[in-house]
Coordinates of C-alpha atoms and ligand atoms in Angstrom, one line a residue:
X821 CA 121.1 102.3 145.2
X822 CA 119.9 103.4 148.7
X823 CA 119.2 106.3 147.6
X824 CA 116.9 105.4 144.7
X825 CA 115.1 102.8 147.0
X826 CA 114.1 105.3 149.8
X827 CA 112.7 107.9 146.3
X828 CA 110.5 104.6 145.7
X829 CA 109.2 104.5 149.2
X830 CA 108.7 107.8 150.0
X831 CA 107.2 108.0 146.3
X832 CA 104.8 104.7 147.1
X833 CA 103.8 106.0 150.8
X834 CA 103.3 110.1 149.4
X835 CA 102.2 109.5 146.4
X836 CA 104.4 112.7 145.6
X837 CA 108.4 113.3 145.6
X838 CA 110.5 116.9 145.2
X839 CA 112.0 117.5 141.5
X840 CA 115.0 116.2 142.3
X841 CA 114.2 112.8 143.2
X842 CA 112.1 112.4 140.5
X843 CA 114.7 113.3 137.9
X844 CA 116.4 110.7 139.8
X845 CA 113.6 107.9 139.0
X846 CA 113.5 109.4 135.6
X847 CA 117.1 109.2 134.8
X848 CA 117.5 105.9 136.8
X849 CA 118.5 102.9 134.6
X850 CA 118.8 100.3 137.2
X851 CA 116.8 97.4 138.5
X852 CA 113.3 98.8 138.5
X853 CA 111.6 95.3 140.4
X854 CA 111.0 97.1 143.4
X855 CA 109.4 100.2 141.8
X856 CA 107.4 98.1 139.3
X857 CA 106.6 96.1 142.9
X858 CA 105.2 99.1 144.6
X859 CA 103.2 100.2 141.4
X860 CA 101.4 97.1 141.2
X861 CA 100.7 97.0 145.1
X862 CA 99.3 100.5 144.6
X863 CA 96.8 99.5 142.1
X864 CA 96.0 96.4 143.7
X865 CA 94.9 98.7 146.6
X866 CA 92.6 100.9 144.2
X867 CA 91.4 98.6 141.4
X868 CA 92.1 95.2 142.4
X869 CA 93.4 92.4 139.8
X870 CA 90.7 93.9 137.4
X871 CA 91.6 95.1 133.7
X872 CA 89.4 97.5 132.1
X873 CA 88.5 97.1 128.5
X874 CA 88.0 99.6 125.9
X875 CA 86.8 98.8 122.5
X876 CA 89.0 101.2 120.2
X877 CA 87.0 102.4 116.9
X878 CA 89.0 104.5 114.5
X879 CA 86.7 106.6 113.0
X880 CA 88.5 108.8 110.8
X881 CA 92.0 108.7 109.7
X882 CA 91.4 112.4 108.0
X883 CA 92.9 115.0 109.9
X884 CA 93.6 118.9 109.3
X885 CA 96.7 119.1 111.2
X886 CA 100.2 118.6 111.1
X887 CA 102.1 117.4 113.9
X888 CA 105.3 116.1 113.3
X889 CA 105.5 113.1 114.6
X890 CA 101.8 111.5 113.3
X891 CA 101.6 109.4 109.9
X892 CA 97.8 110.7 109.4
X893 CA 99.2 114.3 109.4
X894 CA 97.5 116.3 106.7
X895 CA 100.3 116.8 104.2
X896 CA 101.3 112.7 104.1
X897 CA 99.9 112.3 100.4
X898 CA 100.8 108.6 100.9
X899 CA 97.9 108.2 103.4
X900 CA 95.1 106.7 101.7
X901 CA 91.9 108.3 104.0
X902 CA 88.8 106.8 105.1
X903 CA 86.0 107.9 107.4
X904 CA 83.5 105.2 108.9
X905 CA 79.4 106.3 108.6
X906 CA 77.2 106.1 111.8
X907 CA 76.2 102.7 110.7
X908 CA 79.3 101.4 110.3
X909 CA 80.1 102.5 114.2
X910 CA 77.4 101.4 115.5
X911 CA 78.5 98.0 113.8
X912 CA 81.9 98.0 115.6
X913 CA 79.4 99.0 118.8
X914 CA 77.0 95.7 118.1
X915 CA 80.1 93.6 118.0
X916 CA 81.6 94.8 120.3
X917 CA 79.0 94.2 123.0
X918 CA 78.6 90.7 122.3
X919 CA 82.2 90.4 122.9
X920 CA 81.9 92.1 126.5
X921 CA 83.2 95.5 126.2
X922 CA 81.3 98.4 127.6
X923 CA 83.0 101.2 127.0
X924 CA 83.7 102.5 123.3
X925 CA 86.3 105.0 122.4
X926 CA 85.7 106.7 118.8
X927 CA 89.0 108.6 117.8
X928 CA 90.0 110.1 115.0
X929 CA 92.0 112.8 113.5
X930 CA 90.9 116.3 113.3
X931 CA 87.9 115.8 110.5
X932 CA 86.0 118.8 109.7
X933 CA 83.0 116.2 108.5
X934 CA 82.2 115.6 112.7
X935 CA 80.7 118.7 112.9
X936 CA 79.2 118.6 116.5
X937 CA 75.5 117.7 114.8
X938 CA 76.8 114.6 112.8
X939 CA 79.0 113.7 116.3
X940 CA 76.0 114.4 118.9
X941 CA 74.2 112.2 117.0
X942 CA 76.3 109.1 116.4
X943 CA 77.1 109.7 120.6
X944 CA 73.3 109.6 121.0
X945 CA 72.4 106.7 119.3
X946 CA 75.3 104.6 121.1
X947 CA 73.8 105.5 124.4
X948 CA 70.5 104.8 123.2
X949 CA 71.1 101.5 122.4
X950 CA 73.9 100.9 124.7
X951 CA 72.8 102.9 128.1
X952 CA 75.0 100.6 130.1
X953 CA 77.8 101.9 128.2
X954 CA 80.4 104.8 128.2
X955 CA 81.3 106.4 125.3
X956 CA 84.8 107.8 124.9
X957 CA 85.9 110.6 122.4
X958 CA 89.2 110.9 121.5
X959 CA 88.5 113.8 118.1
X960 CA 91.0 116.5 119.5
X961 CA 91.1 120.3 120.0
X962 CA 87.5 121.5 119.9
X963 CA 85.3 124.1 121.1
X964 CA 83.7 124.7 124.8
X965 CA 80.3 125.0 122.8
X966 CA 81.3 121.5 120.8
X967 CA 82.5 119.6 124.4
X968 CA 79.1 120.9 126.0
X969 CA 77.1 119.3 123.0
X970 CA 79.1 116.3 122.9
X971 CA 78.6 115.6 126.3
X972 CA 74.6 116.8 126.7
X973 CA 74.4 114.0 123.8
X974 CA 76.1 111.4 126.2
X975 CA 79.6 110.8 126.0
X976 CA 81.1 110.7 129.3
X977 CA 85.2 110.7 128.9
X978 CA 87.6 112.3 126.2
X979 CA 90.9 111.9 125.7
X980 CA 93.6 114.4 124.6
X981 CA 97.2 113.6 125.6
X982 CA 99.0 117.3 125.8
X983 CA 102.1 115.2 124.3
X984 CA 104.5 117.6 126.3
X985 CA 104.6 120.2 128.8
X986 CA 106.9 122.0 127.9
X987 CA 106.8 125.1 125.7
X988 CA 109.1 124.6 123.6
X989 CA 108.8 121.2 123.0
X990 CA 105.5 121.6 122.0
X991 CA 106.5 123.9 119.3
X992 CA 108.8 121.6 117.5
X993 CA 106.7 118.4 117.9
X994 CA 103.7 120.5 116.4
X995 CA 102.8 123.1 113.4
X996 CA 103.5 126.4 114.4
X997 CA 99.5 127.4 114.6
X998 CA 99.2 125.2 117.7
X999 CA 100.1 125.8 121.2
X1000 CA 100.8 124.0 124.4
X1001 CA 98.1 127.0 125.7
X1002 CA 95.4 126.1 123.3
X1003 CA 95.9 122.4 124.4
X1004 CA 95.7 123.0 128.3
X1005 CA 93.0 125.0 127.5
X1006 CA 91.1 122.6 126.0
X1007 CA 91.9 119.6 128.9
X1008 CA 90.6 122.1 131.5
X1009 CA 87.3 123.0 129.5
X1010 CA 86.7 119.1 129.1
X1011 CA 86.8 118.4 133.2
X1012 CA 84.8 121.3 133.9
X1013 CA 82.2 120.3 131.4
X1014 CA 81.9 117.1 133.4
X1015 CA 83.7 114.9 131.4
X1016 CA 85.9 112.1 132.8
X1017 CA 89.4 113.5 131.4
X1018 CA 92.4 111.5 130.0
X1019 CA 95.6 112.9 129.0
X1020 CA 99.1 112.0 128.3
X1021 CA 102.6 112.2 126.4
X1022 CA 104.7 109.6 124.3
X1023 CA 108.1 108.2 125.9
X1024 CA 111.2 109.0 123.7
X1025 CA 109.8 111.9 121.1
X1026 CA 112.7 113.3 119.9
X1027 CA 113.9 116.5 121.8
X1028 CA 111.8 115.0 125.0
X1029 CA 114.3 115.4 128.2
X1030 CA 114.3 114.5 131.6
X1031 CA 112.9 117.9 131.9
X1032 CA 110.2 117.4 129.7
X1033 CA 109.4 114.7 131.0
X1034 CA 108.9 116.5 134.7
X1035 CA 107.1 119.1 133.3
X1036 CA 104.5 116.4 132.2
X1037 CA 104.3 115.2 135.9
X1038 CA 104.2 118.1 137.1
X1039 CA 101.1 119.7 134.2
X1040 CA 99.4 115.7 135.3
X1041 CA 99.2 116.7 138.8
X1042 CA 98.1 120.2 137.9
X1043 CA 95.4 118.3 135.9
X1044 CA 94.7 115.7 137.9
X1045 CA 93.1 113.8 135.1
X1046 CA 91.0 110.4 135.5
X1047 CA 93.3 108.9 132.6
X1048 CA 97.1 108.8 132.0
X1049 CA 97.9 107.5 128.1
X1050 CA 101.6 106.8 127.4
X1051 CA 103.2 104.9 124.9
X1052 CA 106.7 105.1 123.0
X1053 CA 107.0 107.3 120.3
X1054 CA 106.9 105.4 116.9
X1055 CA 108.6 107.0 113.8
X1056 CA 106.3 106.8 110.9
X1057 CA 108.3 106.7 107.5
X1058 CA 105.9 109.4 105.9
X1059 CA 106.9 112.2 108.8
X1060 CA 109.6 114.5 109.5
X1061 CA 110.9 112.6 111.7
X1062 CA 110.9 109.6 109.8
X1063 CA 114.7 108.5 111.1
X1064 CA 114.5 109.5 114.7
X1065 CA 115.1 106.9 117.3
X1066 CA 111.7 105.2 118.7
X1067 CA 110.9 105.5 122.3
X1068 CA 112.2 102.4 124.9
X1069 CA 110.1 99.7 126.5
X1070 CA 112.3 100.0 130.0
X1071 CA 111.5 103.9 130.4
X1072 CA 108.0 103.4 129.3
X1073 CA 107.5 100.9 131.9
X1074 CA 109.4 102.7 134.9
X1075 CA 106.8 106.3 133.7
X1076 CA 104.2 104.1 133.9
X1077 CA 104.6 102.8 137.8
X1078 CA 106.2 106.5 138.3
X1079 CA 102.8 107.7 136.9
X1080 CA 100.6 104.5 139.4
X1081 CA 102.4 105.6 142.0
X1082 CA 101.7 109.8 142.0
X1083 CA 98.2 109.2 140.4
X1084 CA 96.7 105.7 142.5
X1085 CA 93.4 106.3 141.6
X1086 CA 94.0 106.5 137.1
X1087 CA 93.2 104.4 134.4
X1088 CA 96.1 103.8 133.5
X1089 CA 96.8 101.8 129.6
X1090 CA 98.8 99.4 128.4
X1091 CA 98.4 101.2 124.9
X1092 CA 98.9 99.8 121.5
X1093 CA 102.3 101.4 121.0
X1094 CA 103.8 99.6 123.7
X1095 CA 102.4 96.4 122.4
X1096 CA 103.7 97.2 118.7
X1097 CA 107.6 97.8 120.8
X1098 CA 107.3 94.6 122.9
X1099 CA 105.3 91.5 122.0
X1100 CA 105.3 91.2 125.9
X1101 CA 104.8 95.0 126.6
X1102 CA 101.0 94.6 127.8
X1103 CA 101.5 92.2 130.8
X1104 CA 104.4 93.9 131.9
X1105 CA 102.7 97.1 131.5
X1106 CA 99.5 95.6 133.7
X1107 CA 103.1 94.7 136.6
X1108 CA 104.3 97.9 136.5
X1109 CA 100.6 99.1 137.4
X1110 CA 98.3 100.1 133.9
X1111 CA 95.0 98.5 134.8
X1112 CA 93.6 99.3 131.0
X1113 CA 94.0 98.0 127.5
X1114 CA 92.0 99.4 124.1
X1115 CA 92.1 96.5 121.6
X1116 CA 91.1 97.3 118.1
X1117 CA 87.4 97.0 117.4
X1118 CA 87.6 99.3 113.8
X1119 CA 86.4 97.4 110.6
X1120 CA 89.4 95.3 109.9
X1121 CA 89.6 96.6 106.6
X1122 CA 90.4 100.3 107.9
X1123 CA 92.7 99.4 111.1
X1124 CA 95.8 99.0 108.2
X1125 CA 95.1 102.7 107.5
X1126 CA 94.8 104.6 111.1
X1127 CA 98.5 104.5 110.8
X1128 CA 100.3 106.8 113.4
X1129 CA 103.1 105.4 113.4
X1130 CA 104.9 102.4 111.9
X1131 CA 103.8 98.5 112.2
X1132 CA 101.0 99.6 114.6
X1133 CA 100.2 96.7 116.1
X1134 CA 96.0 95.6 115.3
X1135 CA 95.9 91.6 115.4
X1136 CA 96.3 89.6 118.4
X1137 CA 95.5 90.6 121.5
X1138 CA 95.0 93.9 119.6
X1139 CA 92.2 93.1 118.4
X1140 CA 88.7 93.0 119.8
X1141 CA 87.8 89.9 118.1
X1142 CA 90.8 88.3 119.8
X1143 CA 89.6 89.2 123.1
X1144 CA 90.8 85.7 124.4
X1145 CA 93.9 85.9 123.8
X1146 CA 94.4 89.1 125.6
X1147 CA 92.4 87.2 128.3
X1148 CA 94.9 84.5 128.7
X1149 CA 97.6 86.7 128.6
X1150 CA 96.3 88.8 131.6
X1151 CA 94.9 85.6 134.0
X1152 CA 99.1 84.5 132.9
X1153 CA 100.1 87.5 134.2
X1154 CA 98.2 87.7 137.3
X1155 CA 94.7 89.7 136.5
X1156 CA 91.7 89.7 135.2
X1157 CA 89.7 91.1 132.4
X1158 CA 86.5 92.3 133.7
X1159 CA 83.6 93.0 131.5
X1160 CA 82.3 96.5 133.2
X1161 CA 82.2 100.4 132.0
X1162 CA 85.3 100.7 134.4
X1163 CA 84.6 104.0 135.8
X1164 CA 87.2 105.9 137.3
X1165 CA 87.5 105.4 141.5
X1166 CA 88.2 108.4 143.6
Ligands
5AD1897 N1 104.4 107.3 117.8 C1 103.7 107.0 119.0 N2 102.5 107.6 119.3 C2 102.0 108.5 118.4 N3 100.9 109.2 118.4 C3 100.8 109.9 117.3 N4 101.8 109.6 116.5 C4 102.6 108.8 117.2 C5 103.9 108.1 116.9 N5 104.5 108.4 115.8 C6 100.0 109.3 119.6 C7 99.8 110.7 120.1 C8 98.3 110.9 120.0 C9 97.8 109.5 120.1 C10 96.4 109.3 119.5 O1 98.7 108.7 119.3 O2 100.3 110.8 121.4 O3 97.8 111.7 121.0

């Protein structure tokens, strides 16, 4: 107990900890008030009460890959695919800004029909409508050239989890023709094209060990990235791993003020898959030190389909148009939604 309490201060005051003690935290399955205490403090110091808002536009449930663990994977023939047209973004933009958010985030699968021309210009006619907003990809493994044009067309952040750091891992969470490498190499092209940078891993994929989950601390401070996304893993009933156990809400939380405490300065979510685990999951993500939330701004009639994983949560205060409610439940829990681009602070 004494021991674990000094880890937290030391870890809260350093904002870094040997391997050791963070296997500790990780494997710790005690009382975590005092670490989910610290966390908060933390990002009080950096970000105050403030939560950021993202409007979330699923653009494209089409994808050419196969990764084990995703219900849009390319072989699920039970996936009925859609793609939204610019006009239909720009839509989900229009609404969106009424409703206060100034950041989009257009993510989809892998979709050979965003070549970097039809992409550069959707990008471009956001910011020209909406120069007091950021624009957030989240379209996976690309080229240099393709993150150069996104981002001479305007988008400012992009988000790619690397899902695990660890070789191996990698391998049987993904199809054989991608690679951890491919992946890193990909995050470090996106922050030295200029790009704010998020990246990330889910709690509780199957094979994931306190190991793994070291190695992603350690490749995060490697990275240094402006985002941190982490959520539980899900099983979708289409995927090979269909029957696997999902992720927890405890050891998402306690990886999230872990995270707050060796990264102060991140945006840090309280993502949709936590909310789909936990119908509490976002305010006690926002205590244990996630200053961000993404609610659902896609056409309602497509959120059903983006289906990662299971019962993905997209009503409620998962949804854009239910902005109040997500409102309420924030000022409940202490803090505030702000309506801002909510830029990272260094
Ligand atoms: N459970 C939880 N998260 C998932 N993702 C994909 N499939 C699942 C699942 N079954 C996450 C991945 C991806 C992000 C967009 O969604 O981490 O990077």
């Amino acid at each position: 107990m004494k021991k674990t309490e000094e880890i937290i201060k030391k870890l809260s005051s350093e904002h870094n900890a040997t391997d050791s003690e963070l296997l500790h935290l990780i494997n710790y399955d005690g009382n975590c008030d005092l670490l989910f205490d610290e966390a908060n403090k933390t990002r009080q110091s950096v970000y105050g009460k403030d939560v950021y808002i993202r409007g979330l536009i699923e653009i494209s449930n089409h994808c050419k890959n196969n990764c084990l663990y995703c219900g849009i994977r390319a072989s699920n023939k039970n996936a009925v695919r859609y793609r939204l047209t610019k006009e239909q973004i720009l839509d989900c933009c229009r609404a969106g800004y009424e409703l206060g958010f100034r950041t989009f985030v257009m993510q989809g699968g892998e979709d050979g029909y965003y070549t970097d021309e039809v992409l550069c210009d959707i990008v471009f006619a956001i910011k020209k409508e909406y120069p007091d907003c950021a624009v957030t990809l989240s379209m996976g493994e690309r080229s240099c050239e393709s993150y150069q044009r996104l981002y001479d067309a305007g988008a400012d952040r992009y988000l790619l989890r690397h899902e695990t750091a660890d070789n191996s891992h990698y391998k049987s969470l993904h199809p054989e023709c991608m690679s951890l490498e491919e992946r890193k190499n990909c995050l470090f092209a996106l922050k030295k094209t200029g790009y704010q940078v998020g990246s990330g891993f889910m709690v509780g994929s199957p094979g994931q060990t306190s190991k793994t989950l070291l190695a992603d601390l350690r490749f995060l401070q490697e990275l240094k990235p402006d985002m941190i996304g982490i959520g539980p893993f899900i099983p979708h009933c289409d995927t090979e791993f269909a029957k696997e156990k999902a992720g927890g809400l405890e050891q998402t939380l306690k990886l999230i003020a872990i995270l707050r405490l060796l990264f102060p300065y991140a945006l840090i979510p309280a993502t949709t898959a936590l909310g789909t685990i936990a119908p509490d999951g976002r305010e006690r993500a926002f205590r244990a030190g996630a200053n961000v939330v993404m609610p659902n701004l896609s056409p309602e009639n497509v959120r059903e389909l983006y289906s990662l994983y299971n019962n993905k949560a997209h009503s409620g205060a998962e949804a854009a148009e239910s902005l109040g409610i997500l409102k309420e439940q924030a000022k409940n829990a202490g803090f505030e939604v702000v309506v801002a681009r909510g830029d990272v602070k260094r």
